[in-house]
XYZ file of C-alpha atoms in Angstrom:
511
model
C 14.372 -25.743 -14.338
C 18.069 -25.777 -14.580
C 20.263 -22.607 -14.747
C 21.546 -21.602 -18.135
C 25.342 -20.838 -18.477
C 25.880 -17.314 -19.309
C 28.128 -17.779 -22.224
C 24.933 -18.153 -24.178
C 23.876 -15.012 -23.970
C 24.285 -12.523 -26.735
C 27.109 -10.825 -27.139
C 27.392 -6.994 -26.233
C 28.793 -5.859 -29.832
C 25.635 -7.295 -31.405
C 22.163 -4.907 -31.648
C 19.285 -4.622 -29.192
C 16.242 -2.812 -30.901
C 13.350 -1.371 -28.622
C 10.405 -0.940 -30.175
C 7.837 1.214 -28.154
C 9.378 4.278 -26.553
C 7.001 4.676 -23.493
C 8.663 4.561 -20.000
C 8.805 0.812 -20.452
C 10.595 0.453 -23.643
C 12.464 3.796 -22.404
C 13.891 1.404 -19.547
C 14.729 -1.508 -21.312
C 16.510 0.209 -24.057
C 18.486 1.814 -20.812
C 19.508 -1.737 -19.251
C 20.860 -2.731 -22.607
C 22.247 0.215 -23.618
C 24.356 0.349 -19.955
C 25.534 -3.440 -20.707
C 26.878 -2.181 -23.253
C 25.271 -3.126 -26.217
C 23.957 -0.938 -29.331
C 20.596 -0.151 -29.334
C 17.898 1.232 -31.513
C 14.880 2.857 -30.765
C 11.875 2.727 -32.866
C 8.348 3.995 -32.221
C 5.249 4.217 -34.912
C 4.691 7.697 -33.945
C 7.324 10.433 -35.543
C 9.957 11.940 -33.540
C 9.272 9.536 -30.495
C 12.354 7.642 -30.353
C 14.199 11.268 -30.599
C 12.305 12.240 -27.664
C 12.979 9.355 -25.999
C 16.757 9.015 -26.892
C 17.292 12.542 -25.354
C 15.212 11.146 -22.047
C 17.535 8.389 -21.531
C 20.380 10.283 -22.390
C 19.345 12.997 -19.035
C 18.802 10.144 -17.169
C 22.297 8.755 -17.670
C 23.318 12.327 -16.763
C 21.844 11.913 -13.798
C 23.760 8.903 -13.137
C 26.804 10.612 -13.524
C 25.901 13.431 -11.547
C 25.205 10.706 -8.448
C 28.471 9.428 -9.240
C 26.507 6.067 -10.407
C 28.272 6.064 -13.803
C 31.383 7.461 -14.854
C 31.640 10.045 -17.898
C 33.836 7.953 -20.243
C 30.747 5.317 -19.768
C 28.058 8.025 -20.261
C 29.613 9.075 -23.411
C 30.230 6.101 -25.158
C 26.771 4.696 -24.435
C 25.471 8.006 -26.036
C 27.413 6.898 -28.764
C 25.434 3.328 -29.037
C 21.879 4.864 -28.765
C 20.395 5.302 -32.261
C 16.724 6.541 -32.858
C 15.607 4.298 -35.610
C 12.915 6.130 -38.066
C 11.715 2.570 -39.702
C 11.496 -0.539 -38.728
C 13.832 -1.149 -41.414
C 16.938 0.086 -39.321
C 16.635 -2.593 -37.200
C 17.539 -5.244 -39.733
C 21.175 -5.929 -38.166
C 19.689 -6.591 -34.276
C 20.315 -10.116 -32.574
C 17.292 -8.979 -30.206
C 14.177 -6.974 -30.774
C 12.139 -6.052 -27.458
C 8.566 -4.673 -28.274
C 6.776 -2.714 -25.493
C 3.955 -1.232 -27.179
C 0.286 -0.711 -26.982
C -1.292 -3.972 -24.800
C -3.570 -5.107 -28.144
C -2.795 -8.514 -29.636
C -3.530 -7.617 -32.780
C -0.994 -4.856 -32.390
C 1.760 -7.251 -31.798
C 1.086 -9.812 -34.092
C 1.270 -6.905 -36.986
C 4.368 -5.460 -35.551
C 6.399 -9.083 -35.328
C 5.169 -10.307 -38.522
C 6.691 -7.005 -40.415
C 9.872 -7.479 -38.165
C 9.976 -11.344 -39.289
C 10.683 -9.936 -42.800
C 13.070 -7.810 -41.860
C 15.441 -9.360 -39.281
C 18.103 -12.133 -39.586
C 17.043 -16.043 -38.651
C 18.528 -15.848 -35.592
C 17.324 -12.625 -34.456
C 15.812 -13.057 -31.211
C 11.874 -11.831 -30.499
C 10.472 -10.670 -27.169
C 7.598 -9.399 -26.206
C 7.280 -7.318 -23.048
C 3.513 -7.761 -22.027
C 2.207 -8.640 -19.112
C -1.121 -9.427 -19.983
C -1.381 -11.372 -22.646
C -0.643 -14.636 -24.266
C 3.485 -15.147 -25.269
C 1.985 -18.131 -27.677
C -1.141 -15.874 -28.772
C 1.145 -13.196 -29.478
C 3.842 -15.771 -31.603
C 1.062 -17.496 -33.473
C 1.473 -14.813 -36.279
C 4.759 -15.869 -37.151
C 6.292 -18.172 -39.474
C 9.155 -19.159 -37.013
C 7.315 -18.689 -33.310
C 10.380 -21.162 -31.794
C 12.439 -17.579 -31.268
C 10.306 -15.738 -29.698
C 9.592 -15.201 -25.917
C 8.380 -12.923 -23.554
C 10.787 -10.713 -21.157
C 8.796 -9.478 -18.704
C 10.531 -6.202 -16.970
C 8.566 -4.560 -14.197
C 8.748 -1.077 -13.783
C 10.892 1.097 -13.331
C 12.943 -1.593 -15.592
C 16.806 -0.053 -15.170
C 16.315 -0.256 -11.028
C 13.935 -3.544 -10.482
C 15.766 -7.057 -10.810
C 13.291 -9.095 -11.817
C 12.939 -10.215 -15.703
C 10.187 -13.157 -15.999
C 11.130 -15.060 -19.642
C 8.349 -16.861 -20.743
C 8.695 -19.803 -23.027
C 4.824 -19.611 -25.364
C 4.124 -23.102 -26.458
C 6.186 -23.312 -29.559
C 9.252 -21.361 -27.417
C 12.084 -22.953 -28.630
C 14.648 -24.119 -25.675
C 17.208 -22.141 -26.758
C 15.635 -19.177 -27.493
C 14.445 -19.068 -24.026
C 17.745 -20.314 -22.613
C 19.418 -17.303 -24.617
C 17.234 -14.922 -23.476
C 17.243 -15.917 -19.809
C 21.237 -15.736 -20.593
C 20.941 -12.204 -22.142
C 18.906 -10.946 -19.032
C 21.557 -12.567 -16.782
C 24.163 -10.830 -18.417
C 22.263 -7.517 -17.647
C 22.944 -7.632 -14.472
C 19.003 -8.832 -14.079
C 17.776 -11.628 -11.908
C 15.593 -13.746 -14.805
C 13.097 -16.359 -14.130
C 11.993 -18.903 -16.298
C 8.370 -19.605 -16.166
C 5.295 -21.527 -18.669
C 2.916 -18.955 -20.856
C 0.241 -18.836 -17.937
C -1.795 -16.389 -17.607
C -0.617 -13.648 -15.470
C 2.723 -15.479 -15.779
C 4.339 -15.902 -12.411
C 3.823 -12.549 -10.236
C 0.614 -11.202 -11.663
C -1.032 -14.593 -10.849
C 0.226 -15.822 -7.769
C -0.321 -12.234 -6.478
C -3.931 -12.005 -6.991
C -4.736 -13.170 -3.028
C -2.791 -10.298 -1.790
C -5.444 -7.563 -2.756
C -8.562 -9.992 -3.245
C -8.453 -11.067 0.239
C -7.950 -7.337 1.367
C -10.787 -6.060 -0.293
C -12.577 -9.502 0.851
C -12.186 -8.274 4.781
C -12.888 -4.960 3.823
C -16.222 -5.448 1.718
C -17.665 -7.836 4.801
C -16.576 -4.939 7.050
C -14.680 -6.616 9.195
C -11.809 -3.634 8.970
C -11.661 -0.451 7.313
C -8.555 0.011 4.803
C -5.995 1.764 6.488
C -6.536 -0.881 9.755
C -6.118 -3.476 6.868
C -2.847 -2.044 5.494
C -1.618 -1.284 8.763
C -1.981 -5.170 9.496
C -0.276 -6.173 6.169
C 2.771 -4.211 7.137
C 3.276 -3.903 10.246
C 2.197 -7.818 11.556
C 2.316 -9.531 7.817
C 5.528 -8.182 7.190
C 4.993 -6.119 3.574
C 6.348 -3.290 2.747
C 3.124 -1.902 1.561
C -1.299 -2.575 2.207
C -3.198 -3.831 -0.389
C -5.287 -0.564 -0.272
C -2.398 1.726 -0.709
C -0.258 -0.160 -3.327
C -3.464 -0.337 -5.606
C -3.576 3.288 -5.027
C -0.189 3.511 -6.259
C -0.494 0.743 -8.609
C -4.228 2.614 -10.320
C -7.002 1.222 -9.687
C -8.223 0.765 -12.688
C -4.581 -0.740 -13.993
C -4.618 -3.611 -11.071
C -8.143 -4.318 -11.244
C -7.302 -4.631 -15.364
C -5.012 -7.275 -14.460
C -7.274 -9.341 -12.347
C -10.124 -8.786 -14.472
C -7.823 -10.588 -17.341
C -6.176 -13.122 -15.422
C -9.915 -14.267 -14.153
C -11.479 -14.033 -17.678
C -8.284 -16.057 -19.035
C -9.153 -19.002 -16.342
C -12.252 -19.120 -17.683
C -14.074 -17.213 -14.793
C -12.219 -19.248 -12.110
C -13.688 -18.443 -8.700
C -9.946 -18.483 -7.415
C -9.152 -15.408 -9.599
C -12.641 -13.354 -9.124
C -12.291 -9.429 -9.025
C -13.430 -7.357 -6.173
C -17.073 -5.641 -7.038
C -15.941 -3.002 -4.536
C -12.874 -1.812 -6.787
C -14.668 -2.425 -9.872
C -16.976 0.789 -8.142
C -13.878 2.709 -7.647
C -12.901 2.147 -11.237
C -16.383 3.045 -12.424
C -16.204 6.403 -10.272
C -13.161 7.359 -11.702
C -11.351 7.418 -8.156
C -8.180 5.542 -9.954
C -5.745 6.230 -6.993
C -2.919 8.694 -6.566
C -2.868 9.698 -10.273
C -6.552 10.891 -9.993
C -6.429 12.220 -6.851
C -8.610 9.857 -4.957
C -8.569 5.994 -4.860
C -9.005 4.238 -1.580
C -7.791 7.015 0.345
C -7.699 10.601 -0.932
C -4.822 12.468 -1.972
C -6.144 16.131 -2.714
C -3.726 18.654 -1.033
C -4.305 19.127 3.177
C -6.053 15.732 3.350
C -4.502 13.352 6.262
C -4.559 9.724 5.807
C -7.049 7.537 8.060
C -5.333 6.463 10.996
C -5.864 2.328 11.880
C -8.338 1.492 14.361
C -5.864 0.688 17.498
C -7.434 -0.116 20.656
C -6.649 2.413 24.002
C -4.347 1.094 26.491
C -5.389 -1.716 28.758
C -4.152 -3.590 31.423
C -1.986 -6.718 31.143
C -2.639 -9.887 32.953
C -0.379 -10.945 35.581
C -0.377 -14.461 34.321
C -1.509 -16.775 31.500
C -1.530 -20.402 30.766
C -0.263 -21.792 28.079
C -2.006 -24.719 26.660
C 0.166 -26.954 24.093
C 2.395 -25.997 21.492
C 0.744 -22.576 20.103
C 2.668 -23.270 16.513
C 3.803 -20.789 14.505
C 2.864 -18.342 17.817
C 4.673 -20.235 19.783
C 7.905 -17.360 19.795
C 5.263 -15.153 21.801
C 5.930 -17.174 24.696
C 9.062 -16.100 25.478
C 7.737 -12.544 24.729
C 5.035 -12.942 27.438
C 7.775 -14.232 29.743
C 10.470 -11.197 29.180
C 7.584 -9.271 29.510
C 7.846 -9.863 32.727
C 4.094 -11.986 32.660
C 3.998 -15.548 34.455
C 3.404 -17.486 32.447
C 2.229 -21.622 33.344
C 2.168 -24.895 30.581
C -0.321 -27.014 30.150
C -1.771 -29.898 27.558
C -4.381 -28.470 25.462
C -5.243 -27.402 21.981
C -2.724 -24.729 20.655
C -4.239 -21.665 23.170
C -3.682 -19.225 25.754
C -5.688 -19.347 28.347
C -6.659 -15.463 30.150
C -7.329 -15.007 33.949
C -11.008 -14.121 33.024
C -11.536 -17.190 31.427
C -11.392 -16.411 27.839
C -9.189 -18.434 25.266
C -7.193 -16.838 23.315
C -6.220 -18.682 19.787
C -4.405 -18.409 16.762
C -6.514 -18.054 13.710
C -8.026 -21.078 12.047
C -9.858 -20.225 9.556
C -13.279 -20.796 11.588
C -15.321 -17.844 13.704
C -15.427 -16.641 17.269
C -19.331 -17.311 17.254
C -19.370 -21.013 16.452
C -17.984 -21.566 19.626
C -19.190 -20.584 23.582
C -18.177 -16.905 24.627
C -15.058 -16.254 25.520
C -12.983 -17.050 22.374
C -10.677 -14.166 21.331
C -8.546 -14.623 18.200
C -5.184 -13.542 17.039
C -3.461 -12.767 13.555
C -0.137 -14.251 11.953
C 2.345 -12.109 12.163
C 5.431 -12.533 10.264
C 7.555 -12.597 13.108
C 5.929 -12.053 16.410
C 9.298 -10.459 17.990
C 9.549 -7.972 15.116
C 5.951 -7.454 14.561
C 4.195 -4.025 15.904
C 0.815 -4.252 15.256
C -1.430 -7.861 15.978
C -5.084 -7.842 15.068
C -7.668 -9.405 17.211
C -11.090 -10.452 16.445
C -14.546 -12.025 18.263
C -17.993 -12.561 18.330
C -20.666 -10.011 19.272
C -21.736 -11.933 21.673
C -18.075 -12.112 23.805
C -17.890 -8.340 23.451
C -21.494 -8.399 25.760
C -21.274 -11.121 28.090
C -16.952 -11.258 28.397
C -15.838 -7.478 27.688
C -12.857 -7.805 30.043
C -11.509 -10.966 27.802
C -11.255 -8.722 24.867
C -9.328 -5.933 26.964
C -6.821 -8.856 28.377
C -6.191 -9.939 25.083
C -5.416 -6.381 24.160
C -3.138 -5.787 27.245
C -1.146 -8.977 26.884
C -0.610 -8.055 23.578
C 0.621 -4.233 24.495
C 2.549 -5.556 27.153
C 4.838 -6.818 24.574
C 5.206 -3.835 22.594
C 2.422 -3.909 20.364
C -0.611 -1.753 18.888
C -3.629 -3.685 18.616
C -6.466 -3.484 15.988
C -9.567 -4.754 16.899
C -11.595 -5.989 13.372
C -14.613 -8.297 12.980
C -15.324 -11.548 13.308
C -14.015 -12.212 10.012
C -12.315 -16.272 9.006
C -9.236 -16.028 8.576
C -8.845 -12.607 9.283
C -6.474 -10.526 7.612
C -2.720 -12.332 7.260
C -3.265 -15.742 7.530
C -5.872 -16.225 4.797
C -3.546 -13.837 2.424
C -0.903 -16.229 3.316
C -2.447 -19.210 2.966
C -3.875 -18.414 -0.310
C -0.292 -17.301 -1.668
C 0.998 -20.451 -0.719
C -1.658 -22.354 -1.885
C -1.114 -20.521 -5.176
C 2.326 -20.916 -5.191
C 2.000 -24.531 -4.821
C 0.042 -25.140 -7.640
C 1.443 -23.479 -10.084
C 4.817 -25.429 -9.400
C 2.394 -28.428 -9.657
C 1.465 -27.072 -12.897
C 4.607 -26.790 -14.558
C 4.299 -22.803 -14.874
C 7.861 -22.600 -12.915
C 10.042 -23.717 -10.168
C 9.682 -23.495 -6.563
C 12.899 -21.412 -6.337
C 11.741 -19.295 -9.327
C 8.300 -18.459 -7.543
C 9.823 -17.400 -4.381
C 12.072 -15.507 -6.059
C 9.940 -13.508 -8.504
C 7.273 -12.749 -5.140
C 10.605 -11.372 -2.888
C 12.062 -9.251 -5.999
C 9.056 -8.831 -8.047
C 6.336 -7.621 -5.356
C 8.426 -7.412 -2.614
C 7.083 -10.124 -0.346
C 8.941 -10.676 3.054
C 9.371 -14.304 1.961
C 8.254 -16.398 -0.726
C 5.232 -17.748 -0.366
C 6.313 -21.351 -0.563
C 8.897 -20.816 2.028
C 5.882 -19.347 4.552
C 4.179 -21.930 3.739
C 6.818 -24.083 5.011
C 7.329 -22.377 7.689
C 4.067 -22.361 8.662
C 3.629 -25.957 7.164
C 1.311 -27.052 5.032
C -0.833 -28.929 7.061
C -1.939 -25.827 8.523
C -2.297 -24.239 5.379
C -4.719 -26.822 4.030
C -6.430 -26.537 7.342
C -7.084 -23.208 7.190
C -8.157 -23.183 3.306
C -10.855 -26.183 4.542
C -11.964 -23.786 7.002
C -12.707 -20.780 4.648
C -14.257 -23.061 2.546
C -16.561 -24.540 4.526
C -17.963 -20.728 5.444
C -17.225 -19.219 1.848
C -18.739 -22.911 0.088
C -17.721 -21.198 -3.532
C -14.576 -22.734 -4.303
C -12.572 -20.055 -4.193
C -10.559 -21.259 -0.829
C -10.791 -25.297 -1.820
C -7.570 -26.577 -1.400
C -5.362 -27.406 -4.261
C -4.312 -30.575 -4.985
C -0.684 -29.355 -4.555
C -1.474 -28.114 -0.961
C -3.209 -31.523 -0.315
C -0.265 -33.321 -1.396
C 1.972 -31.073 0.931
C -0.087 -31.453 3.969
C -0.236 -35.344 3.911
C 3.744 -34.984 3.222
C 4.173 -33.447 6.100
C 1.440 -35.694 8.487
C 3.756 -38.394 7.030
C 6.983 -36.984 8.075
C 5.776 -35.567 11.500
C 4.392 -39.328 11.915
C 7.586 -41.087 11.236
């Protein structure tokens, strides 16, 4: 999709109306009013948008008082901000945002009266996140202006604005709004009327294949979290951010992305936070969610394994991949280390092999088979999980603790979890990218525009189409074949778009 010149947004002496006064519409109101346009609130329920015209006028206070904003702007943008007691008032606006109550029915009432009301080329938007952009427009007798423009919250501090073109989206509606956005000082991206739009659908993976480990107890959730962040590189666990998040607001979200795929087993909800929903335990607002949060109560500390001792020496068989930056770590850490031809592993005094996780299990194969997460980066990473069979842990104990002393030796904690495929990182990864892939493939947005909307929207340490190719694709697909010869549902079938990848890739390497 091609960037869209700036001049075409709308101009900053024409009106923005908010309807919806909640702390969404109370932040977009604030990023237009700062830009420097007029705006009106207006909100169904008396002596809301009063209440909310005062809230944004503190918080531009506050901006002032951190020396954010200077008086002179303060003032005059008090000046622009006009409660609006009928929709009426908003008859002169070149852009009406609605953030209100997440019913379609809702909507469509609300933008048919506004239809009546506003000039031709008044521009619509929707703010939802949940439901159809066209479903929403279908009401209307001109649907070709409107859009979504999707602000995550809080809206006046995060970059990201998705603009969603619905089916009968004219061009340069969208191209205005992305424009208007722009102009904001926003970072828009343009993206189809999918469900879940860009973010809340390619992020599903990250908490299903969290709760996934966790519900075959192959780690408990602060282990998990601790093996997101501090090997996979995010800023926050699955476990904690739905905590933050509420439970019962993420699980929402899946819950209607899977039922708008049609019960797609790529987008099926966790049964073990649809019992947290059903308990009540909703996350930090409640109290309790994953973890508790009731005053004097300590958060769960990740399993980490006691200190062992490293080997003197390991051999190195093949190219280890995307592990193959560990060694030089093994080297500096003052560990011999010897090369060899082989299959991608590391080879331990004991006997043991040591891999890097495939997507298969440590009991398919003879003892001895210890394997080791993705990490981000392996220099920067603290924390590396390690996983294998039952029947290792008898007959090979002292491969597990060599594992976990090579592994300390270069400056890392190490969690021990089950013998899960994939374990925690690379399966999360893989299925982002795989994600990601497809939905380029599909037309829902750009390559650049996914990675972008993951890093700014959700806060990924990369996009997932640039791990993935990083990591390549082949091994993606790879991986995904793996998982789904174990989990035979469909959920971890490759997509066409990470098929096509791979054998782009097999071609390339071949050439």
């Amino acid at each position: 999709m091609t960037a869209i010149d700036s001049t075409t947004a709308i101009d900053v002496s024409r009106t923005v109306a908010v309807v919806g006064t909640g702390t969404m519409g109370q932040g977009i109101a604030q990023v237009a009013l700062v830009a420097g346009h007029p705006v009106r609130l207006h909100d169904a329920v008396p002596g809301r948008a009063e209440e909310a015209a005062a809230a944004i006028a503190a918080r531009l206070d506050r901006l002032v008082d951190k020396g954010r904003m200077a008086a002179s702007d303060r003032d005059a943008a008090r000046g622009r901000l006009i409660p609006a007691g009928t929709l009426a008032e908003l008859a002169d606006a070149a852009l009406v945002v609605e953030a209100v109550l997440e019913q379609l029915t809702v909507k469509q009432q609300l933008f048919t009266e506004l239809e009546k009301i506003v000039a031709d080329d008044c521009l619509l938007a929707t703010n939802t996140s949940s439901l159809s952009v066209t479903a929403v427009a279908s009401a209307l007798q001109s649907p070709g202006r409107f859009v979504g423009l999707h602000f995550f919250n809080p809206a006046p501090l995060l970059p990201l604005v998705e603009v969603v073109s619905g089916h009968a989206t004219d061009d340069e509606a969208a191209g205005r709004a992305y424009a208007t956005a722009l102009a904001w000082g926003k970072t828009p991206v343009r993206c189809a009327d999918t469900p879940g739009f860009i973010v809340n659908r390619i992020a599903r993976p990250f908490y299903a294949e969290a709760f996934a480990v966790h519900e075959e107890r192959g780690a408990d959730p602060a282990t998990i979290d601790a093996v997101l962040r501090e090997s996979g590189g995010f800023r926050m666990g699955a476990f904690e951010l739905t905590d933050l998040i509420g439970q019962d607001v993420n699980e929402a979200v899946t819950r209607s992305v899977w039922e708008s795929f049609f019960h797609s087993t790529k987008f099926t909800p966790s049964l073990a936070q649809r019992r947290l929903v059903e308990s009540g335990r909703h996350g930090r607002k409640s109290g309790h969610g994953w973890f508790s949060y009731e005053e004097g109560t300590e958060r769960p500390l990740p399993r980490t394994q006691p200190s062992a001792a490293a080997p003197e020496a390991v051999v190195v068989q093949g190219d280890l991949g995307p592990a193959e930056p560990l060694v030089g770590l093994i080297e500096r850490a003052g560990i011999a280390v010897v090369r060899e031809e082989g299959d991608g592993s590391i080879a331990l005094p004991g006997g043991a092999e040591l891999g890097l996780v495939d997507g298969e299990t440590a009991f398919e194969f003879d003892d001895g088979v210890v394997y080791f997460d993705l990490a981000l980066d392996y220099e920067k990473a603290t924390r590396i999980a390690l996983s294998t069979s039952d029947s290792t842990l008898r007959t090979m104990p002292g491969a597990v603790e060599e594992a976990v002393g090579l592994f300390q030796a270069l400056g890392k904690d190490v969690s021990l979890i089950g013998d899960v495929p994939g374990m925690i990182v690379a399966r999360t990864v893989a299925m982002l990218a795989d994600f990601a892939a497809d939905a380029v493939d599909r037309g829902v947005a750009s390559g650049q525009d996914i990675d972008t909307a993951m890093r700014l929207g959700v806060n990924y340490p990369a996009g997932p189409l640039e791990w993935g190719e990083k990591l390549g694709f082949g091994r993606v697909c790879a991986l995904l074949e793996a998982l789904h010869e174990r989990y035979p549902t469909g959920r971890y079938a490759p997509s066409l778009a990470t098929a096509r990848r791979a054998r782009a890739n097999d071609e390339a390497g071949s050439r």
